[in-house]
């Protein structure tokens, strides 16, 4: 395999996304997390010279998440006069995005988009034919009905895209995860949300115009009273439409980037919960909507019940922190007791709630320990905002007496890294001993009455689950974004160690491939 490097500067602004490029038998995973860090990466990776048009670099350059920090004026001027700047510019210009390789590498995405467009077109066509031939409605009613049917479909789809446990189950199937672009579910959810807004405006304007055309009642009677008796529940349809518009406007405005990323994530979180009111009013508003929503909503309710049941059970979600390592660079590592029934795969993430920090806040973090590690799971948290800074400060400021009170061990790697590493190693050995002792395992959780409680939801899957499907993976990470790779690499090492056998007779060392359960396909890993 030939790897060609074309070095280029990227300003990594915001991202907890893993950028995932499956190429024939090579997968490139990129994960960045550093608000102000400039990371130099190898942006071109070719399988061989003849496949020069692989779309890796165009993805990177086009992805505004990777380009949205402003370089300083000096840097802009400096870059303007460098050859590299012009080389990159003409190189990118000369490449068409829609090459055969681009289409091949994004086939499942393209199929899904075409399917989505066809469904929307099909539904619109059905309404046009039905309304103009069977009911012979006027054009405004036809427009309103097109808006209605598309809203029914999209409001159903938007909820399906957030069924996290269903997505997790789909991801478990190798063929399904290859053919359904599961990693795009949040982006698609955002897109469908925006489309719903457009459709809602279109649908509302069509009805408003139609009310203006009608002569039985005045426009305001149609709009603001139940008197004309429109709809299926007590003439409540126009009023419920107004309520829906208000709720939708709140949800959409509070989901905007400047709210989510502007330090007001909780505003986004709490206003997004209005979706429940939205769906209830929508069922009242639209006569047939319940038929669309019933199946996904049942799944959604089952997921919520499952999530709530597991979250508070000590075998799944309610656990406690064993120890904490204060790392340099404002990072803290929490070692959490792994509940008995908590199963996950390398690269998965969980939502954590620390009741002593904030009672109702859940924050997502990637599990950085290996799934083979049965006694604990770890997460690395960078102090970046309100909650994470409070977590960092709480454990950093804890005195030795408080540690004892809270049944907690704190390793201060920010002060003395060697000592902290030695302490951690010693602690792991104690945990392994406890783990081997069945009686001890039962006693430990109950005796920790003062322990730092942690409630975990999940695990939720990410595209990192796919790494074991490929022969060769290239993992590229920066800053705290390397956490899933820590889990993947530790998992590989654990599998490797488990496969180690020593011959009884000749004392020779060997590796048994049958013991490598997960890693049946993967041959090579590059970590940059
Ligand atoms: C799948 C995933 C995995 C992650 N893994 C890690 C990790 O391993 N290590 C790590 O340090 N950070 C990780 N994060 C980011 C971490 O969840 C946020 O930094 C943290 O929630 C910030 O909360 P805050 O109140 O301190 O910051 P705020 O000031 O409230 O927000 C800072 C940023 O974090 C985002 N954010 C805030 N709250 C949430 C939330 N509840 N859910 C999602 N995003 C939020 C906001 O968009 C904002 O841009 C991950 C995020 C996601 C989505």
PDB file of N, CA and C in Angstrom, residues 84-121:
ATOM      1  N   UNK A  84       2.287  26.537  -1.211  1.00  0.00           N
ATOM      2  CA  UNK A  84       1.377  25.496  -0.777  1.00  0.00           C
ATOM      3  C   UNK A  84      -0.073  25.932  -0.912  1.00  0.00           C
ATOM      4  N   UNK A  85      -0.289  27.219  -0.556  1.00  0.00           N
ATOM      5  CA  UNK A  85      -1.646  27.762  -0.634  1.00  0.00           C
ATOM      6  C   UNK A  85      -2.180  27.610  -2.062  1.00  0.00           C
ATOM      7  N   UNK A  86      -1.363  28.012  -3.034  1.00  0.00           N
ATOM      8  CA  UNK A  86      -1.820  27.994  -4.425  1.00  0.00           C
ATOM      9  C   UNK A  86      -1.876  26.593  -4.983  1.00  0.00           C
ATOM     10  N   UNK A  87      -0.941  25.771  -4.506  1.00  0.00           N
ATOM     11  CA  UNK A  87      -0.965  24.378  -4.940  1.00  0.00           C
ATOM     12  C   UNK A  87      -2.293  23.747  -4.489  1.00  0.00           C
ATOM     13  N   UNK A  88      -2.619  23.960  -3.200  1.00  0.00           N
ATOM     14  CA  UNK A  88      -3.854  23.370  -2.664  1.00  0.00           C
ATOM     15  C   UNK A  88      -5.069  23.909  -3.406  1.00  0.00           C
ATOM     16  N   UNK A  89      -5.034  25.245  -3.664  1.00  0.00           N
ATOM     17  CA  UNK A  89      -6.185  25.888  -4.287  1.00  0.00           C
ATOM     18  C   UNK A  89      -6.465  25.278  -5.665  1.00  0.00           C
ATOM     19  N   UNK A  90      -5.407  25.222  -6.515  1.00  0.00           N
ATOM     20  CA  UNK A  90      -5.610  24.716  -7.872  1.00  0.00           C
ATOM     21  C   UNK A  90      -5.879  23.210  -7.866  1.00  0.00           C
ATOM     22  N   UNK A  91      -5.256  22.551  -6.875  1.00  0.00           N
ATOM     23  CA  UNK A  91      -5.452  21.114  -6.786  1.00  0.00           C
ATOM     24  C   UNK A  91      -6.923  20.825  -6.497  1.00  0.00           C
ATOM     25  N   UNK A  92      -7.468  21.567  -5.518  1.00  0.00           N
ATOM     26  CA  UNK A  92      -8.876  21.363  -5.155  1.00  0.00           C
ATOM     27  C   UNK A  92      -9.798  21.754  -6.300  1.00  0.00           C
ATOM     28  N   UNK A  93      -9.444  22.883  -6.975  1.00  0.00           N
ATOM     29  CA  UNK A  93     -10.260  23.375  -8.095  1.00  0.00           C
ATOM     30  C   UNK A  93     -10.331  22.331  -9.194  1.00  0.00           C
ATOM     31  N   UNK A  94      -9.161  21.683  -9.413  1.00  0.00           N
ATOM     32  CA  UNK A  94      -9.085  20.758 -10.535  1.00  0.00           C
ATOM     33  C   UNK A  94      -9.844  19.460 -10.279  1.00  0.00           C
ATOM     34  N   UNK A  95     -10.266  19.267  -9.050  1.00  0.00           N
ATOM     35  CA  UNK A  95     -10.933  18.003  -8.746  1.00  0.00           C
ATOM     36  C   UNK A  95     -12.439  18.179  -8.690  1.00  0.00           C
ATOM     37  N   UNK A  96     -13.119  17.326  -9.375  1.00  0.00           N
ATOM     38  CA  UNK A  96     -14.573  17.400  -9.319  1.00  0.00           C
ATOM     39  C   UNK A  96     -15.029  16.550  -8.142  1.00  0.00           C
ATOM     40  N   UNK A  97     -16.043  17.038  -7.425  1.00  0.00           N
ATOM     41  CA  UNK A  97     -16.489  16.303  -6.262  1.00  0.00           C
ATOM     42  C   UNK A  97     -17.189  15.006  -6.653  1.00  0.00           C
ATOM     43  N   UNK A  98     -17.961  15.076  -7.751  1.00  0.00           N
ATOM     44  CA  UNK A  98     -18.750  13.912  -8.116  1.00  0.00           C
ATOM     45  C   UNK A  98     -17.988  12.978  -9.056  1.00  0.00           C
ATOM     46  N   UNK A  99     -16.890  12.469  -8.560  1.00  0.00           N
ATOM     47  CA  UNK A  99     -16.133  11.502  -9.339  1.00  0.00           C
ATOM     48  C   UNK A  99     -16.752  10.128  -9.103  1.00  0.00           C
ATOM     49  N   UNK A 100     -16.317   9.180  -9.921  1.00  0.00           N
ATOM     50  CA  UNK A 100     -16.835   7.809  -9.764  1.00  0.00           C
ATOM     51  C   UNK A 100     -16.526   7.301  -8.365  1.00  0.00           C
ATOM     52  N   UNK A 101     -15.299   7.591  -7.902  1.00  0.00           N
ATOM     53  CA  UNK A 101     -14.921   7.116  -6.564  1.00  0.00           C
ATOM     54  C   UNK A 101     -15.748   7.754  -5.474  1.00  0.00           C
ATOM     55  N   UNK A 102     -16.034   9.054  -5.666  1.00  0.00           N
ATOM     56  CA  UNK A 102     -16.865   9.737  -4.667  1.00  0.00           C
ATOM     57  C   UNK A 102     -18.229   9.060  -4.576  1.00  0.00           C
ATOM     58  N   UNK A 103     -18.822   8.810  -5.743  1.00  0.00           N
ATOM     59  CA  UNK A 103     -20.146   8.199  -5.764  1.00  0.00           C
ATOM     60  C   UNK A 103     -20.091   6.788  -5.170  1.00  0.00           C
ATOM     61  N   UNK A 104     -19.007   6.065  -5.501  1.00  0.00           N
ATOM     62  CA  UNK A 104     -18.910   4.695  -4.984  1.00  0.00           C
ATOM     63  C   UNK A 104     -18.754   4.692  -3.464  1.00  0.00           C
ATOM     64  N   UNK A 105     -17.950   5.602  -2.951  1.00  0.00           N
ATOM     65  CA  UNK A 105     -17.724   5.635  -1.510  1.00  0.00           C
ATOM     66  C   UNK A 105     -18.922   6.150  -0.729  1.00  0.00           C
ATOM     67  N   UNK A 106     -19.831   6.836  -1.413  1.00  0.00           N
ATOM     68  CA  UNK A 106     -21.003   7.379  -0.714  1.00  0.00           C
ATOM     69  C   UNK A 106     -22.300   6.754  -1.214  1.00  0.00           C
ATOM     70  N   UNK A 107     -22.177   5.550  -1.756  1.00  0.00           N
ATOM     71  CA  UNK A 107     -23.322   4.916  -2.416  1.00  0.00           C
ATOM     72  C   UNK A 107     -24.541   4.817  -1.503  1.00  0.00           C
ATOM     73  N   UNK A 108     -24.323   4.373  -0.260  1.00  0.00           N
ATOM     74  CA  UNK A 108     -25.486   4.153   0.620  1.00  0.00           C
ATOM     75  C   UNK A 108     -26.150   5.486   0.972  1.00  0.00           C
ATOM     76  N   UNK A 109     -25.344   6.532   1.090  1.00  0.00           N
ATOM     77  CA  UNK A 109     -25.899   7.866   1.374  1.00  0.00           C
ATOM     78  C   UNK A 109     -26.754   8.320   0.194  1.00  0.00           C
ATOM     79  N   UNK A 110     -26.182   8.165  -1.008  1.00  0.00           N
ATOM     80  CA  UNK A 110     -26.873   8.629  -2.214  1.00  0.00           C
ATOM     81  C   UNK A 110     -28.187   7.864  -2.385  1.00  0.00           C
ATOM     82  N   UNK A 111     -28.156   6.538  -2.143  1.00  0.00           N
ATOM     83  CA  UNK A 111     -29.389   5.746  -2.270  1.00  0.00           C
ATOM     84  C   UNK A 111     -30.440   6.268  -1.282  1.00  0.00           C
ATOM     85  N   UNK A 112     -30.013   6.534  -0.045  1.00  0.00           N
ATOM     86  CA  UNK A 112     -30.970   7.009   0.973  1.00  0.00           C
ATOM     87  C   UNK A 112     -31.565   8.367   0.583  1.00  0.00           C
ATOM     88  N   UNK A 113     -30.716   9.256   0.067  1.00  0.00           N
ATOM     89  CA  UNK A 113     -31.216  10.586  -0.313  1.00  0.00           C
ATOM     90  C   UNK A 113     -32.212  10.446  -1.460  1.00  0.00           C
ATOM     91  N   UNK A 114     -31.866   9.600  -2.449  1.00  0.00           N
ATOM     92  CA  UNK A 114     -32.782   9.410  -3.590  1.00  0.00           C
ATOM     93  C   UNK A 114     -34.108   8.835  -3.086  1.00  0.00           C
ATOM     94  N   UNK A 115     -34.016   7.868  -2.179  1.00  0.00           N
ATOM     95  CA  UNK A 115     -35.229   7.240  -1.622  1.00  0.00           C
ATOM     96  C   UNK A 115     -36.097   8.279  -0.909  1.00  0.00           C
ATOM     97  N   UNK A 116     -35.426   9.117  -0.131  1.00  0.00           N
ATOM     98  CA  UNK A 116     -36.142  10.159   0.621  1.00  0.00           C
ATOM     99  C   UNK A 116     -36.852  11.129  -0.335  1.00  0.00           C
ATOM    100  N   UNK A 117     -36.130  11.540  -1.394  1.00  0.00           N
ATOM    101  CA  UNK A 117     -36.724  12.470  -2.366  1.00  0.00           C
ATOM    102  C   UNK A 117     -37.893  11.784  -3.076  1.00  0.00           C
ATOM    103  N   UNK A 118     -37.702  10.512  -3.452  1.00  0.00           N
ATOM    104  CA  UNK A 118     -38.764   9.798  -4.173  1.00  0.00           C
ATOM    105  C   UNK A 118     -40.025   9.648  -3.306  1.00  0.00           C
ATOM    106  N   UNK A 119     -39.833   9.357  -2.023  1.00  0.00           N
ATOM    107  CA  UNK A 119     -41.011   9.213  -1.138  1.00  0.00           C
ATOM    108  C   UNK A 119     -41.762  10.543  -1.073  1.00  0.00           C
ATOM    109  N   UNK A 120     -41.015  11.639  -0.881  1.00  0.00           N
ATOM    110  CA  UNK A 120     -41.663  12.953  -0.798  1.00  0.00           C
ATOM    111  C   UNK A 120     -42.381  13.291  -2.102  1.00  0.00           C
ATOM    112  N   UNK A 121     -41.716  12.997  -3.238  1.00  0.00           N
ATOM    113  CA  UNK A 121     -42.345  13.286  -4.539  1.00  0.00           C
ATOM    114  C   UNK A 121     -43.574  12.408  -4.747  1.00  0.00           C
TER     115      UNK A 121
END
